[in-house]
Amino acid sequence: MNTRDRDGEGRARSARPRDGLGRPLAYGAAGVERQPEGVVRSPAETVREAQRLLDAGMPFHAHEVFEDAWKSGPEASAPLWRGLAQLAVGLTHSARGNAVGGARLLRRGADAIEGLRGDPYGIDVPGLVRWARELAGRVEEAGPAVDAAREAPRLSGGSGSRSGSGSGS
């Protein structure tokens, strides 16, 4: 008998609750509501929702918003959204205490968006690249988990980080 959790369409999907960083909790524990999957948003709505989740210390959930944009949007925008999803996952791993994986994904996301021209959809690409590389270096050096809400980047409005120094504070 297959006791694996399934979603409404029969796909394997764990019904276990999750914490704010997307880690599974025990069945019956209080968790954070999941991001709905497959939501089609405008670029502005995507940035707004992802920023709200990042500010709330939920980069795993923000990555799901970016993933929806990359899968449902125009092919030309896919590299931006995919790179932003990698940055969000890098922050997630860094907040979970996975310094190696966090730093690697932050750099991979920075590499993915670094060559993009202008400020697509008002996103501060150069600032995010600086933020990601600086945080990757600090995570590798210090090792312990970072505070996801405090380290959350600013997606638009300049500097990539809250303070402009990359500290996120």
Coordinates of C-alpha atoms in Angstrom, one line a residue, residues 6-133:
R6 CA -0.4 13.2 -2.5
D7 CA -1.8 16.5 -3.7
G8 CA -5.2 16.9 -5.3
E9 CA -3.8 15.9 -8.7
G10 CA -2.1 12.7 -7.4
R11 CA 1.4 14.1 -7.4
A12 CA 3.7 13.1 -4.4
R13 CA 3.6 16.1 -2.0
S14 CA 4.4 15.9 1.7
A15 CA 1.5 17.0 3.8
R16 CA 3.8 17.7 6.8
P17 CA 3.7 21.2 8.0
R18 CA 6.7 23.4 7.3
D19 CA 8.6 26.1 9.2
G20 CA 9.3 29.5 7.8
L21 CA 12.5 28.2 6.1
G22 CA 10.6 25.4 4.4
R23 CA 11.9 22.6 6.7
P24 CA 9.4 19.8 7.4
L25 CA 7.9 19.6 10.9
A26 CA 6.2 16.7 12.6
Y27 CA 2.7 15.9 11.5
G28 CA 0.3 17.9 13.6
A29 CA 2.8 20.6 14.5
A30 CA 1.9 24.3 13.8
G31 CA 3.6 25.4 10.7
V32 CA 3.7 28.2 8.1
E33 CA 1.2 28.1 5.3
R34 CA 2.8 27.0 2.0
Q35 CA 3.0 29.2 -1.0
P36 CA 0.5 28.1 -3.6
E37 CA 2.2 26.7 -6.7
G38 CA 1.6 27.7 -10.2
V39 CA 0.3 31.2 -9.5
V40 CA 0.7 33.5 -12.5
R41 CA 1.6 37.1 -11.4
S42 CA 2.7 40.2 -13.2
P43 CA 6.4 41.0 -12.8
A44 CA 5.4 43.8 -10.3
E45 CA 3.3 41.4 -8.3
T46 CA 6.1 38.9 -8.3
V47 CA 8.6 41.4 -6.9
R48 CA 6.1 42.7 -4.3
E49 CA 5.1 39.2 -3.1
A50 CA 8.7 38.0 -3.0
Q51 CA 9.9 41.1 -1.1
R52 CA 7.1 40.6 1.4
L53 CA 8.2 37.0 2.0
L54 CA 11.9 37.9 2.2
D55 CA 11.1 40.7 4.7
A56 CA 9.2 38.1 6.8
G57 CA 12.2 35.9 6.9
M58 CA 10.7 33.3 4.5
P59 CA 13.2 33.1 1.6
F60 CA 12.1 29.5 0.8
H61 CA 8.6 30.8 0.1
A62 CA 10.0 33.7 -1.9
H63 CA 11.9 31.2 -4.1
E64 CA 8.6 29.5 -4.9
V65 CA 7.2 32.9 -6.1
F66 CA 10.3 33.4 -8.3
E67 CA 10.0 29.8 -9.6
D68 CA 6.3 30.5 -10.6
A69 CA 7.5 33.6 -12.5
W70 CA 10.2 31.7 -14.3
K71 CA 7.9 28.9 -15.3
S72 CA 4.9 31.0 -16.3
G73 CA 6.5 34.1 -17.8
P74 CA 8.2 34.8 -21.1
E75 CA 11.3 32.8 -21.9
A76 CA 13.3 36.0 -22.1
S77 CA 12.7 36.7 -18.4
A78 CA 13.5 33.2 -17.2
P79 CA 17.2 33.8 -16.4
L80 CA 16.3 36.7 -14.1
W81 CA 13.6 34.8 -12.2
R82 CA 15.7 31.6 -12.0
G83 CA 18.7 33.6 -10.7
L84 CA 16.5 35.3 -8.1
A85 CA 15.2 31.9 -7.0
Q86 CA 18.8 30.7 -6.6
L87 CA 19.5 33.8 -4.4
A88 CA 16.5 33.0 -2.3
V89 CA 17.5 29.4 -1.9
G90 CA 21.0 30.5 -1.0
L91 CA 19.6 32.7 1.7
T92 CA 17.4 29.8 2.9
H93 CA 20.4 27.4 3.2
S94 CA 22.4 30.2 4.9
A95 CA 19.6 30.7 7.4
R96 CA 19.4 26.9 8.0
G97 CA 23.1 26.9 8.9
N98 CA 24.3 25.2 5.6
A99 CA 27.2 27.6 5.0
V100 CA 28.7 25.7 2.0
G101 CA 25.4 25.2 0.2
G102 CA 24.2 28.7 1.0
A103 CA 27.4 30.4 -0.2
R104 CA 27.4 28.2 -3.4
L105 CA 23.8 29.1 -4.3
L106 CA 24.3 32.8 -3.5
R107 CA 27.2 32.9 -5.9
R108 CA 25.4 30.8 -8.5
G109 CA 22.4 33.2 -8.4
A110 CA 24.7 36.2 -8.6
D111 CA 26.5 34.8 -11.6
A112 CA 23.1 34.1 -13.3
I113 CA 21.9 37.6 -13.0
E114 CA 25.1 39.6 -13.2
G115 CA 25.1 40.0 -17.0
L116 CA 21.5 41.2 -17.2
R117 CA 21.1 44.7 -18.6
G118 CA 19.4 47.6 -16.9
D119 CA 17.1 47.2 -14.0
P120 CA 14.5 44.6 -15.3
Y121 CA 11.1 45.2 -13.6
G122 CA 12.8 47.8 -11.3
I123 CA 15.1 45.1 -9.8
D124 CA 18.4 46.4 -8.6
V125 CA 20.5 43.6 -10.3
P126 CA 24.0 45.2 -9.5
G127 CA 22.9 45.7 -5.8
L128 CA 21.7 42.1 -5.5
V129 CA 24.9 40.8 -7.0
R130 CA 26.9 42.8 -4.5
W131 CA 24.6 41.6 -1.6
A132 CA 24.9 38.0 -2.6
R133 CA 28.7 37.9 -3.0

